[in-house]
Coordinates of N, CA and C in Angstrom, one line a residue:
M1 N 176.8 165.3 143.2 CA 177.5 164.0 143.2 C 176.4 162.9 143.0
E2 N 176.6 162.0 142.1 CA 175.7 160.9 141.8 C 176.2 159.7 142.6
L3 N 175.3 159.1 143.4 CA 175.6 157.9 144.1 C 174.6 156.8 143.7
L4 N 175.1 155.8 143.0 CA 174.2 154.7 142.7 C 174.9 153.4 143.2
Q5 N 174.1 152.4 143.5 CA 174.7 151.2 143.9 C 174.5 150.2 142.8
E6 N 175.6 149.5 142.5 CA 175.6 148.4 141.5 C 176.3 147.3 142.2
N7 N 175.6 146.2 142.3 CA 176.1 145.0 142.9 C 176.6 145.3 144.3
G8 N 175.9 146.1 145.1 CA 176.3 146.4 146.4 C 177.5 147.5 146.6
K9 N 178.0 148.0 145.5 CA 179.1 148.9 145.5 C 178.6 150.3 145.0
E10 N 179.0 151.4 145.7 CA 178.6 152.7 145.3 C 179.4 153.1 144.1
Q11 N 178.7 153.8 143.2 CA 179.3 154.3 142.0 C 179.1 155.9 142.1
S12 N 180.1 156.6 141.7 CA 180.0 158.1 141.8 C 179.9 158.7 140.4
G13 N 179.3 159.9 140.3 CA 179.1 160.5 139.0 C 178.9 162.0 139.2
A14 N 178.1 162.6 138.3 CA 177.9 164.1 138.3 C 176.8 164.6 139.2
R15 N 175.7 163.9 139.5 CA 174.6 164.4 140.3 C 174.0 163.2 141.1
K16 N 173.2 163.6 142.1 CA 172.6 162.5 142.9 C 171.3 162.0 142.3
K17 N 171.2 160.7 142.2 CA 170.0 160.1 141.7 C 169.7 158.9 142.6
S18 N 168.4 158.5 142.6 CA 168.1 157.3 143.3 C 167.4 156.3 142.3
S19 N 167.6 155.1 142.5 CA 167.0 154.1 141.6 C 166.5 152.9 142.4
I20 N 165.4 152.4 141.9 CA 164.9 151.2 142.6 C 164.9 150.1 141.6
I21 N 165.4 148.9 142.0 CA 165.4 147.8 141.1 C 164.2 146.8 141.5
V22 N 163.4 146.5 140.5 CA 162.3 145.6 140.8 C 162.3 144.5 139.7
G23 N 161.7 143.4 140.0 CA 161.6 142.3 139.0 C 162.9 141.4 139.0
P24 N 163.1 140.6 138.1 CA 162.2 140.3 137.0 C 161.0 139.5 137.4
W25 N 159.9 139.6 136.6 CA 158.7 138.7 136.8 C 158.4 137.9 135.6
G26 N 157.5 136.9 135.8 CA 157.2 136.1 134.7 C 157.4 134.6 135.0
G27 N 157.7 133.9 133.9 CA 157.9 132.4 134.1 C 159.3 132.1 134.5
N28 N 159.6 130.8 134.6 CA 160.9 130.4 135.1 C 161.9 130.3 134.0
G29 N 161.5 130.4 132.7 CA 162.4 130.3 131.6 C 163.3 131.5 131.4
G30 N 164.2 131.4 130.4 CA 165.0 132.5 130.1 C 166.1 132.8 131.1
S31 N 166.8 133.9 130.9 CA 167.9 134.2 131.8 C 167.8 135.7 132.1
S32 N 168.2 136.1 133.3 CA 168.2 137.5 133.8 C 169.2 138.3 133.0
W33 N 169.0 139.6 132.9 CA 169.9 140.5 132.3 C 169.9 141.9 132.9
D34 N 171.0 142.6 132.8 CA 171.1 143.9 133.4 C 172.0 144.7 132.5
D35 N 171.5 145.8 131.9 CA 172.3 146.6 131.0 C 173.4 147.5 131.7
G36 N 173.3 147.6 133.0 CA 174.3 148.4 133.7 C 173.8 149.8 134.0
I37 N 174.7 150.7 134.3 CA 174.3 152.1 134.7 C 174.6 153.1 133.6
Y38 N 173.6 153.9 133.2 CA 173.8 154.9 132.2 C 173.2 156.2 132.7
H39 N 173.3 157.3 131.9 CA 172.8 158.6 132.3 C 171.3 158.7 132.0
G40 N 170.8 158.0 131.0 CA 169.4 158.0 130.6 C 169.1 157.1 129.4
V41 N 167.9 157.0 129.1 CA 167.4 156.2 127.9 C 167.1 157.2 126.8
R42 N 167.6 156.9 125.6 CA 167.4 157.7 124.4 C 166.3 157.0 123.5
E43 N 166.4 155.7 123.3 CA 165.4 155.0 122.4 C 165.1 153.6 123.0
I44 N 164.0 153.1 122.6 CA 163.6 151.7 122.9 C 163.0 151.1 121.6
T45 N 163.4 149.9 121.3 CA 162.9 149.2 120.1 C 162.3 147.9 120.6
I46 N 161.1 147.6 120.2 CA 160.4 146.4 120.6 C 159.9 145.7 119.4
V47 N 160.2 144.4 119.3 CA 159.8 143.5 118.2 C 158.8 142.6 118.8
Y48 N 157.7 142.4 118.1 CA 156.6 141.6 118.6 C 155.7 141.0 117.5
D49 N 154.9 140.0 117.9 CA 153.9 139.4 117.1 C 152.8 138.9 118.1
H50 N 152.9 137.6 118.5 CA 151.9 137.0 119.4 C 152.4 137.3 120.9
C51 N 153.6 137.7 121.0 CA 154.1 138.2 122.3 C 155.3 139.2 122.0
I52 N 155.8 139.8 123.1 CA 156.9 140.7 122.9 C 158.1 139.7 122.7
D53 N 158.7 139.8 121.5 CA 159.8 138.9 121.2 C 161.1 139.4 121.7
S54 N 161.4 140.7 121.5 CA 162.6 141.2 122.0 C 162.5 142.7 122.3
I55 N 163.5 143.2 123.0 CA 163.5 144.6 123.4 C 165.0 145.1 123.4
N56 N 165.2 146.3 122.9 CA 166.6 146.8 122.9 C 166.5 148.3 123.3
F57 N 167.6 148.7 124.0 CA 167.6 150.1 124.5 C 168.9 150.8 123.9
V58 N 168.7 152.1 123.6 CA 169.9 153.0 123.3 C 169.9 153.9 124.5
Y59 N 171.0 153.9 125.2 CA 171.2 154.7 126.4 C 172.1 155.9 126.1
D60 N 172.2 156.8 127.1 CA 173.1 157.9 127.0 C 174.2 157.7 128.0
K61 N 175.5 157.8 127.6 CA 176.6 157.8 128.5 C 177.5 158.9 128.1
N62 N 177.6 159.9 129.0 CA 178.5 161.1 128.8 C 178.2 161.8 127.5
G63 N 176.9 161.9 127.2 CA 176.5 162.7 126.0 C 176.5 161.9 124.7
K64 N 176.8 160.6 124.7 CA 176.9 159.8 123.5 C 176.0 158.6 123.6
P65 N 175.3 158.2 122.5 CA 174.4 157.1 122.5 C 175.2 155.8 122.6
V66 N 174.7 154.8 123.4 CA 175.3 153.5 123.6 C 174.2 152.5 123.3
T67 N 174.3 151.6 122.3 CA 173.3 150.6 122.0 C 173.6 149.4 122.8
A68 N 172.6 149.0 123.6 CA 172.8 147.8 124.5 C 172.6 146.5 123.7
E69 N 172.9 145.4 124.3 CA 172.6 144.1 123.7 C 171.1 143.9 123.5
N70 N 170.7 143.2 122.5 CA 169.3 142.9 122.2 C 168.9 141.8 123.2
H71 N 167.7 142.0 123.8 CA 167.2 141.0 124.8 C 166.0 140.3 124.3
G72 N 166.0 139.0 124.2 CA 164.9 138.2 123.7 C 165.3 137.4 122.5
G73 N 164.3 137.0 121.7 CA 164.4 136.1 120.6 C 164.6 136.9 119.3
V74 N 164.5 136.1 118.2 CA 164.7 136.6 116.9 C 163.3 136.6 116.1
G75 N 162.2 136.2 116.8 CA 160.9 136.2 116.1 C 160.3 137.6 116.0
G76 N 159.1 137.6 115.6 CA 158.4 138.9 115.5 C 158.5 139.6 114.2
S77 N 157.4 140.1 113.7 CA 157.4 140.7 112.4 C 157.0 142.2 112.5
R78 N 156.6 142.7 113.6 CA 156.3 144.1 113.8 C 157.3 144.7 114.8
T79 N 157.5 146.0 114.5 CA 158.5 146.7 115.3 C 157.9 148.1 115.8
A80 N 158.1 148.4 117.0 CA 157.7 149.7 117.6 C 158.9 150.4 118.1
E81 N 159.1 151.6 117.7 CA 160.2 152.4 118.2 C 159.8 153.6 119.0
I82 N 160.4 153.8 120.2 CA 160.1 154.9 121.0 C 161.4 155.8 121.1
K83 N 161.3 157.0 120.6 CA 162.5 157.9 120.6 C 162.2 159.0 121.5
L84 N 162.9 159.1 122.6 CA 162.8 160.1 123.6 C 163.6 161.4 123.2
Q85 N 163.1 162.5 123.6 CA 163.8 163.8 123.3 C 164.8 164.0 124.4
Y86 N 165.8 163.1 124.5 CA 166.8 163.2 125.6 C 167.7 164.4 125.4
P87 N 168.0 165.1 126.4 CA 167.9 164.9 127.9 C 166.6 165.5 128.5
E88 N 165.9 166.3 127.7 CA 164.7 167.0 128.3 C 163.6 166.0 128.6
E89 N 163.5 164.9 127.9 CA 162.5 163.9 128.1 C 163.1 162.6 128.7
Y90 N 162.4 162.1 129.7 CA 162.9 160.9 130.4 C 161.7 160.0 130.8
L91 N 161.9 158.7 130.9 CA 160.8 157.7 131.2 C 160.4 158.0 132.7
T92 N 159.1 157.9 132.9 CA 158.5 158.0 134.2 C 157.8 156.7 134.6
S93 N 157.3 155.9 133.7 CA 156.7 154.7 134.0 C 156.7 153.6 132.9
V94 N 156.7 152.4 133.3 CA 156.7 151.2 132.4 C 155.6 150.3 133.0
N95 N 154.6 149.9 132.1 CA 153.6 149.0 132.5 C 153.5 147.9 131.5
G96 N 153.1 146.7 132.0 CA 152.9 145.6 131.1 C 152.0 144.6 131.6
H97 N 151.8 143.6 130.7 CA 150.9 142.5 131.0 C 151.5 141.2 130.5
Y98 N 151.5 140.1 131.3 CA 152.0 138.9 130.8 C 151.0 137.8 131.2
C99 N 151.0 136.8 130.3 CA 150.1 135.6 130.4 C 150.5 134.6 129.4
P100 N 150.0 133.4 129.5 CA 150.4 132.4 128.5 C 149.6 132.7 127.2
I101 N 150.2 132.3 126.0 CA 149.6 132.5 124.7 C 148.5 131.4 124.6
V102 N 148.8 130.2 125.1 CA 147.9 129.1 125.1 C 147.7 128.6 126.5
H103 N 146.5 128.0 126.7 CA 146.2 127.5 128.1 C 147.2 126.5 128.5
G104 N 147.8 126.7 129.7 CA 148.8 125.8 130.2 C 150.2 126.1 129.8
G105 N 150.4 127.0 128.9 CA 151.7 127.4 128.4 C 152.4 128.3 129.4
S106 N 153.7 128.6 129.0 CA 154.5 129.5 129.9 C 154.0 130.9 129.7
P107 N 154.0 131.8 130.7 CA 153.6 133.2 130.5 C 154.7 133.9 129.7
V108 N 154.2 134.8 128.9 CA 155.1 135.7 128.1 C 154.5 137.1 128.2
I109 N 155.3 138.1 127.9 CA 154.9 139.5 127.9 C 154.0 139.7 126.7
R110 N 152.8 140.2 127.0 CA 151.8 140.4 125.9 C 151.6 141.9 125.6
S111 N 151.9 142.8 126.5 CA 151.8 144.2 126.2 C 152.8 145.0 127.0
L112 N 153.2 146.2 126.5 CA 154.0 147.1 127.2 C 153.5 148.5 126.9
A113 N 153.6 149.4 128.0 CA 153.2 150.8 127.8 C 154.3 151.6 128.5
F114 N 154.7 152.7 127.9 CA 155.7 153.6 128.4 C 155.2 155.0 128.5
S115 N 155.5 155.7 129.6 CA 155.2 157.1 129.7 C 156.5 157.9 130.0
S116 N 156.5 159.1 129.6 CA 157.6 160.0 129.9 C 157.1 161.2 130.7
N117 N 158.0 162.1 131.0 CA 157.5 163.4 131.7 C 156.8 164.3 130.7
K118 N 156.8 164.0 129.4 CA 156.2 164.8 128.4 C 155.0 164.2 127.7
R119 N 154.9 162.8 127.6 CA 153.9 162.2 126.9 C 153.7 160.7 127.3
K120 N 152.6 160.2 126.8 CA 152.3 158.8 127.0 C 152.4 158.1 125.6
F121 N 153.2 157.1 125.5 CA 153.3 156.4 124.2 C 152.2 155.3 124.1
R122 N 151.9 155.0 122.8 CA 150.9 154.0 122.6 C 151.3 152.7 123.2
T123 N 150.3 152.0 123.7 CA 150.5 150.6 124.2 C 150.9 149.7 123.1
I124 N 151.9 148.9 123.3 CA 152.3 147.9 122.3 C 151.6 146.6 122.7
W125 N 150.6 146.2 121.9 CA 149.9 144.9 122.2 C 150.3 143.9 121.2
S126 N 150.5 142.7 121.7 CA 150.8 141.5 120.9 C 149.7 140.6 120.8
G127 N 149.5 140.0 119.6 CA 148.4 139.0 119.5 C 147.0 139.6 119.6
R128 N 146.1 138.8 120.0 CA 144.7 139.2 120.2 C 144.5 139.9 121.5
R129 N 143.6 140.9 121.5 CA 143.3 141.5 122.7 C 142.0 140.9 123.3
D130 N 142.1 140.5 124.6 CA 140.9 140.0 125.2 C 139.9 141.1 125.3
A131 N 138.6 140.8 125.0 CA 137.6 141.9 125.0 C 136.4 141.4 125.9
V132 N 135.7 142.4 126.4 CA 134.4 142.2 127.1 C 133.3 142.1 126.0
Y133 N 132.6 140.9 126.0 CA 131.5 140.8 125.0 C 130.1 140.9 125.6
T134 N 130.0 140.7 126.9 CA 128.6 140.8 127.5 C 128.7 141.1 129.0
F135 N 127.7 141.5 129.6 CA 127.6 141.8 131.0 C 126.4 141.0 131.6
H136 N 126.5 140.7 132.8 CA 125.4 140.1 133.5 C 125.4 140.6 134.9
G137 N 124.2 140.5 135.6 CA 124.2 141.0 137.0 C 122.8 140.8 137.5
R138 N 122.4 141.7 138.4 CA 121.1 141.6 139.1 C 120.7 143.1 139.4
S139 N 119.4 143.4 139.3 CA 118.9 144.7 139.6 C 117.6 144.6 140.3
I140 N 117.3 145.6 141.1 CA 116.0 145.8 141.7 C 115.5 147.2 141.7
D141 N 114.3 147.5 141.2 CA 113.8 148.8 141.0 C 114.8 149.7 140.3
C142 N 115.4 150.7 141.0 CA 116.3 151.6 140.4 C 117.7 151.4 140.7
R143 N 118.1 150.3 141.3 CA 119.4 150.0 141.7 C 120.0 148.8 140.9
V144 N 121.2 148.9 140.6 CA 121.9 147.8 139.9 C 122.8 147.0 140.8

């Protein structure tokens, strides 16, 4: 028996699962969204350029794909697609980085990385990657 809570109410289904809801994080702009309860994630599509412009999910509900509403804007010229081998493959982690594009601007999502129980997908970077160009420090004899 699956027991999930949605808006404080228990939902029943085929098997027991637990879920933790975290976030959202970032700036004060935009509006919150929640795609609801599904059996799993089949695909993720990310559109990006200088930031992550939009994200879309295809879920599984009772063995059938369900395409959720697109979240975000209409910008971006690059697309990354992640296709999971559902039901054998499932997401185990999502990581990301957010910061302003320009000094003093609103923070936006700049990178996303997904991992599953079978593989780690390439990190989706938007815009320029900050890099280390030099090091400095102090040393004495054989110690740094």
